[in-house]
mmCIF file of C-alpha atoms and ligand atoms in Angstrom:
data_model
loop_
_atom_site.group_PDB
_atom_site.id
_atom_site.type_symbol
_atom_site.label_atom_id
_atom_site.label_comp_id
_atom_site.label_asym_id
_atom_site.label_seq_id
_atom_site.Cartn_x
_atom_site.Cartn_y
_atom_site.Cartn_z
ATOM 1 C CA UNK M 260 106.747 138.980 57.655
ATOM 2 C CA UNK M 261 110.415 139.457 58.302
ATOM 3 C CA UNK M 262 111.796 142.019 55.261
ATOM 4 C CA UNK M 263 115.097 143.829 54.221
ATOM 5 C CA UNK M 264 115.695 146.988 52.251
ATOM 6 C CA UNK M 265 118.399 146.707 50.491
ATOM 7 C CA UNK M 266 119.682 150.019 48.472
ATOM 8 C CA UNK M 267 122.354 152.475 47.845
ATOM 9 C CA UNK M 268 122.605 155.234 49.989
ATOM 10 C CA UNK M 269 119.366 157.540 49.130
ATOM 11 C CA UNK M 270 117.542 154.689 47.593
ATOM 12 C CA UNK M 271 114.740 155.467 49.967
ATOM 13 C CA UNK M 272 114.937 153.162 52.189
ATOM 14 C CA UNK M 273 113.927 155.006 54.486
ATOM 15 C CA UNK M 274 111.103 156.574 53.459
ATOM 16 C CA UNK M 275 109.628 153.611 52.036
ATOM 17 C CA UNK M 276 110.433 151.544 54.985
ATOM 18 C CA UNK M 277 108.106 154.080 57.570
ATOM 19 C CA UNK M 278 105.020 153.102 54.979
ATOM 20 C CA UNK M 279 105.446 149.827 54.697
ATOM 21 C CA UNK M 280 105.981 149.529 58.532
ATOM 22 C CA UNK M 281 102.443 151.493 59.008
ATOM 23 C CA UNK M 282 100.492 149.381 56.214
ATOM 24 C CA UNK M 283 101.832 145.730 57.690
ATOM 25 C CA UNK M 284 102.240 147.201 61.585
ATOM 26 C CA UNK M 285 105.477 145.722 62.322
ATOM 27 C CA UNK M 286 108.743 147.798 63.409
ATOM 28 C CA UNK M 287 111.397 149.619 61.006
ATOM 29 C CA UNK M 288 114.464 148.640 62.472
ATOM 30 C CA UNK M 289 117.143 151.169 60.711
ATOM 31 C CA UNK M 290 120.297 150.854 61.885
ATOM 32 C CA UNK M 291 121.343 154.455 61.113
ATOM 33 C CA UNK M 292 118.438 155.616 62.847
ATOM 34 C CA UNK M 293 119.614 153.440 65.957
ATOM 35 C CA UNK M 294 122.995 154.945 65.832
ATOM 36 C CA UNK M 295 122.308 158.221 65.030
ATOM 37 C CA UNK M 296 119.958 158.433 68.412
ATOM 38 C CA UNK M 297 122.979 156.982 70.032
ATOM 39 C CA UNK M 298 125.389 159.810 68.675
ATOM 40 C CA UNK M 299 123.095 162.348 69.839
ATOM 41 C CA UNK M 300 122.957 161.203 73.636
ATOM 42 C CA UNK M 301 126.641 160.456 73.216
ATOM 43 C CA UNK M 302 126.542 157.333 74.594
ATOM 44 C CA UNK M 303 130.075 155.142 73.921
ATOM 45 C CA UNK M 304 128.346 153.195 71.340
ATOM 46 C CA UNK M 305 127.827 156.389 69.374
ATOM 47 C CA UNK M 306 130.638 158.035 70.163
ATOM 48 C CA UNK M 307 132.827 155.090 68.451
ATOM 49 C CA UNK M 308 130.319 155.042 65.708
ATOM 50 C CA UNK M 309 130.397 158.590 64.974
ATOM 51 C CA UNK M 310 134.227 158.490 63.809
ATOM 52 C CA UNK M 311 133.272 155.752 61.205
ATOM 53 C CA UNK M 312 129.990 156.960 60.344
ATOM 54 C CA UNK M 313 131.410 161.072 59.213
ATOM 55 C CA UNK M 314 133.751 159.064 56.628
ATOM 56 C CA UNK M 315 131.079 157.197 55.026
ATOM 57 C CA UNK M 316 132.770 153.843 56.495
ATOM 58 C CA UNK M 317 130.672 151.008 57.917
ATOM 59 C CA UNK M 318 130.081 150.854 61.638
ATOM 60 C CA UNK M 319 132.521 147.562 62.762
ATOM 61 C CA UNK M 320 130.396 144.935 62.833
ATOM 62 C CA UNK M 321 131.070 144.011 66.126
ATOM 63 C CA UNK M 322 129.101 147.262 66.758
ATOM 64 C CA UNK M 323 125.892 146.585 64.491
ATOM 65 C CA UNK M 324 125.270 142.864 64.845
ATOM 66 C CA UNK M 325 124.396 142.518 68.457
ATOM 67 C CA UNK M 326 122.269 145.962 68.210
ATOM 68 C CA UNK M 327 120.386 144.684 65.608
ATOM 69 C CA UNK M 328 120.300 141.213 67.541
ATOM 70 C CA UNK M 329 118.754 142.381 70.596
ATOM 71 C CA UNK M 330 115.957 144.539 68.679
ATOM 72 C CA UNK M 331 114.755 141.784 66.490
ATOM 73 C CA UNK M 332 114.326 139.904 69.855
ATOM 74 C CA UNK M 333 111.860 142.395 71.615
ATOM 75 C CA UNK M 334 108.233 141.768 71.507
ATOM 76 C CA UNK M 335 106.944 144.666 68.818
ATOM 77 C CA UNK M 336 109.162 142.513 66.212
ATOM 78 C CA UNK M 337 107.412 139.095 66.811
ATOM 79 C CA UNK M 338 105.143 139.287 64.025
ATOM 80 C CA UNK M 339 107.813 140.487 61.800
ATOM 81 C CA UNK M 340 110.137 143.855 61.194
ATOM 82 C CA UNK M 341 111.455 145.763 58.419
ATOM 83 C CA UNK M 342 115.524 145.580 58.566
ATOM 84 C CA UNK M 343 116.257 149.518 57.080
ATOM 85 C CA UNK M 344 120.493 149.329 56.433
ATOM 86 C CA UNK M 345 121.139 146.380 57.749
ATOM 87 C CA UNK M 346 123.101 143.911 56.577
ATOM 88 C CA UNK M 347 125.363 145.696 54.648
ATOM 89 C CA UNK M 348 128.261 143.444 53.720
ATOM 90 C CA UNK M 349 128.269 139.309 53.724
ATOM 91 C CA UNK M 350 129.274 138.497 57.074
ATOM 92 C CA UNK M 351 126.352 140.777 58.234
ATOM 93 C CA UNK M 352 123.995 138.839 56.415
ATOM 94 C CA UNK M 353 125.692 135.505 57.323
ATOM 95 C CA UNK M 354 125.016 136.517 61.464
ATOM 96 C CA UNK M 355 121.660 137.624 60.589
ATOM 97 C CA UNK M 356 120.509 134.272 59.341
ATOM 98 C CA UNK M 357 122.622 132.164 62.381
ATOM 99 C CA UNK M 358 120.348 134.932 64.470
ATOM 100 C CA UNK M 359 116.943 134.060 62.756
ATOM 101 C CA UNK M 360 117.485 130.207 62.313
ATOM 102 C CA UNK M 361 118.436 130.258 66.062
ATOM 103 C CA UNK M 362 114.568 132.143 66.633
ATOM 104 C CA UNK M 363 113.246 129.543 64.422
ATOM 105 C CA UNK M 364 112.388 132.360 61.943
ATOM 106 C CA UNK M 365 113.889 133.620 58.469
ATOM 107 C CA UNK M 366 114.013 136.318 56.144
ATOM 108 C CA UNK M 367 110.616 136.274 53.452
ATOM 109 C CA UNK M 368 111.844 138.850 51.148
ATOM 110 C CA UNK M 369 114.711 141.048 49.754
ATOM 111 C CA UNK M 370 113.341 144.494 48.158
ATOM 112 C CA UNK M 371 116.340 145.730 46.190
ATOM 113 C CA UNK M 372 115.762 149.567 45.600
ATOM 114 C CA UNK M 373 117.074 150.677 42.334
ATOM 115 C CA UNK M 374 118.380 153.719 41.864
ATOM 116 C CA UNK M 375 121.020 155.604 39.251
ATOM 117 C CA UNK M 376 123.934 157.275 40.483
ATOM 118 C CA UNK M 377 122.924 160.852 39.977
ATOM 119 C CA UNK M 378 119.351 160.747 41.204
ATOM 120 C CA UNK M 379 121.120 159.211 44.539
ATOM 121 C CA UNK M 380 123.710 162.325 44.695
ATOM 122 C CA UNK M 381 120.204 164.886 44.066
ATOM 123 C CA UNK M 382 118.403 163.160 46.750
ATOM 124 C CA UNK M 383 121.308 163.226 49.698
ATOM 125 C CA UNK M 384 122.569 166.624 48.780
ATOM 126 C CA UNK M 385 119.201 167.829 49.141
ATOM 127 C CA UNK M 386 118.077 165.860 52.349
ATOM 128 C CA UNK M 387 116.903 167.876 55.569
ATOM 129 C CA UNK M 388 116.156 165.940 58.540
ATOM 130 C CA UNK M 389 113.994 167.081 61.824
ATOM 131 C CA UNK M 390 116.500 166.827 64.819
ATOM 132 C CA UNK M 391 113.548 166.238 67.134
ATOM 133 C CA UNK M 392 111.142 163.493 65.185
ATOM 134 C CA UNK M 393 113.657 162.341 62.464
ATOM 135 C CA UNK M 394 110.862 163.527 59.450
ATOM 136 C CA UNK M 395 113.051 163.469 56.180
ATOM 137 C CA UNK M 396 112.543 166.419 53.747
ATOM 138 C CA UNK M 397 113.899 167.400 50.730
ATOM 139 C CA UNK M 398 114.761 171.162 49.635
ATOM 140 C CA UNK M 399 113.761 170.253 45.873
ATOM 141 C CA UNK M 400 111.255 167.273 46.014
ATOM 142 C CA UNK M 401 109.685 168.214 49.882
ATOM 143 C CA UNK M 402 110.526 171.002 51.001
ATOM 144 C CA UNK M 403 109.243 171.998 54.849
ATOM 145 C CA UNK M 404 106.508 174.670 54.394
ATOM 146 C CA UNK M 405 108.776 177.135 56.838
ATOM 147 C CA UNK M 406 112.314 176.836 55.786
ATOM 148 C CA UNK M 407 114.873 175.354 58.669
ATOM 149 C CA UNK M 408 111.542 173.840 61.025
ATOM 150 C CA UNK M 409 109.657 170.828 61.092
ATOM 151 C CA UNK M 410 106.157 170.726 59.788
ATOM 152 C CA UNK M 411 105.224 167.718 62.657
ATOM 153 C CA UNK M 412 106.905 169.279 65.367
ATOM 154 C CA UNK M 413 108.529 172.544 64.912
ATOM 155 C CA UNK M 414 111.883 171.552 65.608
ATOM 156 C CA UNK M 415 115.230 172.537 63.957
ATOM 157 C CA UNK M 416 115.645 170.469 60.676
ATOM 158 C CA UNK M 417 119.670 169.866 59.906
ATOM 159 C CA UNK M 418 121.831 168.295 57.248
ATOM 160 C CA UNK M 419 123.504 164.998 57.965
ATOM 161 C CA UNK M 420 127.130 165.466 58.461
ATOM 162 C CA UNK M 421 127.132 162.211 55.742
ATOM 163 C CA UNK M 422 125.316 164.565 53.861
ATOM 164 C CA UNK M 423 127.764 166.930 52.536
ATOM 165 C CA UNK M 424 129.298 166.380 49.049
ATOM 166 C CA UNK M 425 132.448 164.199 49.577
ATOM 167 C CA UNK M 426 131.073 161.872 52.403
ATOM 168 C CA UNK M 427 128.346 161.070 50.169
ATOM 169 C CA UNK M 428 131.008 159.898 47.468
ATOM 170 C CA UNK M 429 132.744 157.711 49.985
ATOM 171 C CA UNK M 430 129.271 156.066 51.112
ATOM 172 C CA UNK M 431 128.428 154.927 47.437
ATOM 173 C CA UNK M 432 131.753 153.394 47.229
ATOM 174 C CA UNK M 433 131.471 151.248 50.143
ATOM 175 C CA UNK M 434 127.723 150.578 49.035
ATOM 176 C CA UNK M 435 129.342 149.183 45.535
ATOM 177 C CA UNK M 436 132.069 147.469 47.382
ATOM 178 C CA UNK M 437 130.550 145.911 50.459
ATOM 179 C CA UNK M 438 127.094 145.404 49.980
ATOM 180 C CA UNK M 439 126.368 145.116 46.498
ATOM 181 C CA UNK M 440 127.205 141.429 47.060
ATOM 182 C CA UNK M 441 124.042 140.686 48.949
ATOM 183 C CA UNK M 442 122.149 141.386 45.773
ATOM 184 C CA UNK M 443 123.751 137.940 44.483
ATOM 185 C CA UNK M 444 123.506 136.396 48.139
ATOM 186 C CA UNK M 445 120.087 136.923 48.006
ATOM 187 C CA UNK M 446 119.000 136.326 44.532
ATOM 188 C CA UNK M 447 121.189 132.543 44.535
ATOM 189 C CA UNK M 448 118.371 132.067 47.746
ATOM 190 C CA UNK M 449 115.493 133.162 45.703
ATOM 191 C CA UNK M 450 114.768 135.999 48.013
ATOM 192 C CA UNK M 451 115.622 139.158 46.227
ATOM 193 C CA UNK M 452 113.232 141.358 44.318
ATOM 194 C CA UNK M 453 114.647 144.566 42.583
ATOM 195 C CA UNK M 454 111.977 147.226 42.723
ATOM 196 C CA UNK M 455 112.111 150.546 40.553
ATOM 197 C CA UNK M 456 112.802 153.245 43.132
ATOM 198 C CA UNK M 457 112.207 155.802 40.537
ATOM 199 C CA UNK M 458 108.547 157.895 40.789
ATOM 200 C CA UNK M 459 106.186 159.368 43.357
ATOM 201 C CA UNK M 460 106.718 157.768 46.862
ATOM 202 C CA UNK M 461 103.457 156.084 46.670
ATOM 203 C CA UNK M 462 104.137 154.282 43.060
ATOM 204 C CA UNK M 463 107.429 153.006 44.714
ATOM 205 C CA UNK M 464 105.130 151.578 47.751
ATOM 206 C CA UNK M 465 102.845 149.759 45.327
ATOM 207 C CA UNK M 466 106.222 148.412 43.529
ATOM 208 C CA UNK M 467 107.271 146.780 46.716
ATOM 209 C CA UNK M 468 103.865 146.099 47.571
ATOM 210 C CA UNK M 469 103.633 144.502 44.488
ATOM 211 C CA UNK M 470 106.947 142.517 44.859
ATOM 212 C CA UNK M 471 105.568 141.603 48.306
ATOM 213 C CA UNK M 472 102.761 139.894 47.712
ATOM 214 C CA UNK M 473 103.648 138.632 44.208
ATOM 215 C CA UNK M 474 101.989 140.942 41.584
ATOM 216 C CA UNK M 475 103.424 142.122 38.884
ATOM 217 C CA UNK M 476 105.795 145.699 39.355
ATOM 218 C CA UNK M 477 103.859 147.598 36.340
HETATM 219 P P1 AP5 C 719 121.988 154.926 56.972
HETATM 220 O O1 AP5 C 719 121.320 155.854 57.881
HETATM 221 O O2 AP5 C 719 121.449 153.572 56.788
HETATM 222 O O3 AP5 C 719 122.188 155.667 55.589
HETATM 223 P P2 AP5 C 719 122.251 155.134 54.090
HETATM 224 O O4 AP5 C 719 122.225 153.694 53.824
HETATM 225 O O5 AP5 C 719 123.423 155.859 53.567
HETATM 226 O O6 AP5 C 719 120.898 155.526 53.521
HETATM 227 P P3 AP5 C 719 120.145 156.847 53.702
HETATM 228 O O7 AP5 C 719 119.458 156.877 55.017
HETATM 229 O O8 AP5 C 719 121.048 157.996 53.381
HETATM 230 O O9 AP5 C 719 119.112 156.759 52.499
HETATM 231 P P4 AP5 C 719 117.732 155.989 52.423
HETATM 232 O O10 AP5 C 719 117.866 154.861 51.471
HETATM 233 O O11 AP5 C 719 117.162 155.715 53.763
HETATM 234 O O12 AP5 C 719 116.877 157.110 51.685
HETATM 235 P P5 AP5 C 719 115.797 158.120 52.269
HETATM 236 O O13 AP5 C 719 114.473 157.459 52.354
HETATM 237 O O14 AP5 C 719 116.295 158.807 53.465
HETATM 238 O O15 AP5 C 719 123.520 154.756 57.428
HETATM 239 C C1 AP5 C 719 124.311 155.860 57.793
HETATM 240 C C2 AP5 C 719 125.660 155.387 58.294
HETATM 241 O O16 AP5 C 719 125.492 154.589 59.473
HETATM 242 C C3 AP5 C 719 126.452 154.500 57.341
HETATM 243 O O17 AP5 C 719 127.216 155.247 56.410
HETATM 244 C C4 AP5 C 719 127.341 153.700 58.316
HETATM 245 O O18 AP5 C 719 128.423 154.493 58.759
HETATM 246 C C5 AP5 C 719 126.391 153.481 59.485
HETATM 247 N N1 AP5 C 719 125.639 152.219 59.364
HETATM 248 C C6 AP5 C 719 124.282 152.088 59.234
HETATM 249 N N2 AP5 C 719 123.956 150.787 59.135
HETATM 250 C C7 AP5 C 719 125.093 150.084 59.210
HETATM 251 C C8 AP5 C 719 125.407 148.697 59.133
HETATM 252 N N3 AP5 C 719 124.454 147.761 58.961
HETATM 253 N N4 AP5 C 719 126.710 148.326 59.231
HETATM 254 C C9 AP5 C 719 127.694 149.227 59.393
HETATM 255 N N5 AP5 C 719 127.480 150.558 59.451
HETATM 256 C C10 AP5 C 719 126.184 150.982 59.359
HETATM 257 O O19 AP5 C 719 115.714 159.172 51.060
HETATM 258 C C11 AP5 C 719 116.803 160.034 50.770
HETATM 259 C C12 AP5 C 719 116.289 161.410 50.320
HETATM 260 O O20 AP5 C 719 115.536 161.254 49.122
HETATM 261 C C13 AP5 C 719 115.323 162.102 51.314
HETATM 262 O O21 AP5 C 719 115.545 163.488 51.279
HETATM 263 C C14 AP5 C 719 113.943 161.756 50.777
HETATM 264 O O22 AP5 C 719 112.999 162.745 51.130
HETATM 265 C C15 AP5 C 719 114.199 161.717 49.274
HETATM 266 N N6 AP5 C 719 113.349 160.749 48.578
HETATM 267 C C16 AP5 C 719 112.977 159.505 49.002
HETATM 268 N N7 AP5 C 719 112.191 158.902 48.092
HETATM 269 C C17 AP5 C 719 112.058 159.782 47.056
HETATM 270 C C18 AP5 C 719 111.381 159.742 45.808
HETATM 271 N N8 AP5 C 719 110.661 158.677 45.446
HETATM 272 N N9 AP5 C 719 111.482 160.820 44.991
HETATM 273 C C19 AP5 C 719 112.203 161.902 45.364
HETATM 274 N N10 AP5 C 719 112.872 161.999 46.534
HETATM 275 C C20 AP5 C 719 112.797 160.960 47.367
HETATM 276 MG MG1 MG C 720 117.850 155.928 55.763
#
């Protein structure tokens, strides 16, 4: 089953993506995962990225496309993957499919994450991240039972630079602007489902579940 997450910054995307990727066993390929491992070991790729990515701008696509290219290709991803950010504007999209059609394969399903605007601002101002094992936390909703270290591994957990108040502005206006339009590219293919991204974590994994295989979302 090839699937995308599609959703605003904080939608939960994330999240959601790591539980769906252990209940089907096929890879979550997040693109701001990808880059953010290549900022840390400052290779060029990240380096370039990094500029983009503390404005809240998109990554040129130039950048994104053949990354996510080449990981769709490798053998954990036969069966299927779980696209986490990616595509995020039209032309994206459009490369994806040439991609897939030229691997005889396709995209099965759209999950649209809906969130408002404000629980999106609580939920990124709030994020902590583990710099070692990437676990999310949240100082309201999950906090880590010792402040500043990971419950898995006992690493540092950090703030995004994205994170901080006015980036997180800038990326919801480039979410509205440049990839809000795959909600109609998707839907005029019959592959988008919107999915309430409001509850427990769980209840939002039966919603998509439920999208998924084609029961009802209540
Ligand atoms: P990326 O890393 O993809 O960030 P994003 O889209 O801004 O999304 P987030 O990761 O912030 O949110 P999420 O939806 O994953 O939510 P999460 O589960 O973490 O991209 C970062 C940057 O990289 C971009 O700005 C761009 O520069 C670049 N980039 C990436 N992909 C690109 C592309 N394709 N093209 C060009 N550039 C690209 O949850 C958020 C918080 O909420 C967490 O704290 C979590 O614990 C909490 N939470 C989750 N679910 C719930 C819930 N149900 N209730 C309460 N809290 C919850
Ligand atoms: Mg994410």
């Amino acid at each position: 089953m090839n699937l995308i997450l599609l959703g605003a910054p904080g939608a939960g995307k994330g999240t959601q993506g790591k539980n769906l990727s252990e209940r089907y066993r096929i890879p979550q390929i997040s693109t701001g995962d990808i880059l953010r491992a290549n900022v840390r070991s400052k290779t060029p790729l990240g380096l370039k990225a990094k500029e983009f990515m503390d404005k809240g701008a998109l990554v040129p696509d130039s950048i994104v496309v053949g990354m996510v290219s080449d990981r769709i290709r490798e053998e954990d991803a036969e069966k299927g993957f779980i696209l986490d950010g990616f595509p995020r504007n039209i032309n994206q999209a459009e490369v994806l499919e040439a991609t897939l059609v030229g691997l005889g394969k396709g995209i099965d399903r759209v999950i649209g994450m809906e969130v408002e605007r404000k629980e999106l601002v609580r939920r990124l101002s709030g994020r902590r991240v583990c710099r070692q094992c990437a676990e999310n936390y949240h100082v309201i909703f999950s906090p880590p039972m010792n402040i500043g270290t990971c419950d898995k591994c006992g690493s540092e957990i950090y703030q995004r630079d994205d994170d901080k108040e006015e980036t997180i502005e800038a990326r919801l206006a480039v979410y509205e602007k440049e990839t809000l339009p795959l909600v109609d590219y998707y839907s005029k293919k019959s592959l988008y489902s919107p999915v309430d991204g409001i509850g427990t974590v769980d209840q939002i994994t039966g919603n998509i579940v439920g999208a998924i295989e084609g029961r009802s979302n209540t």
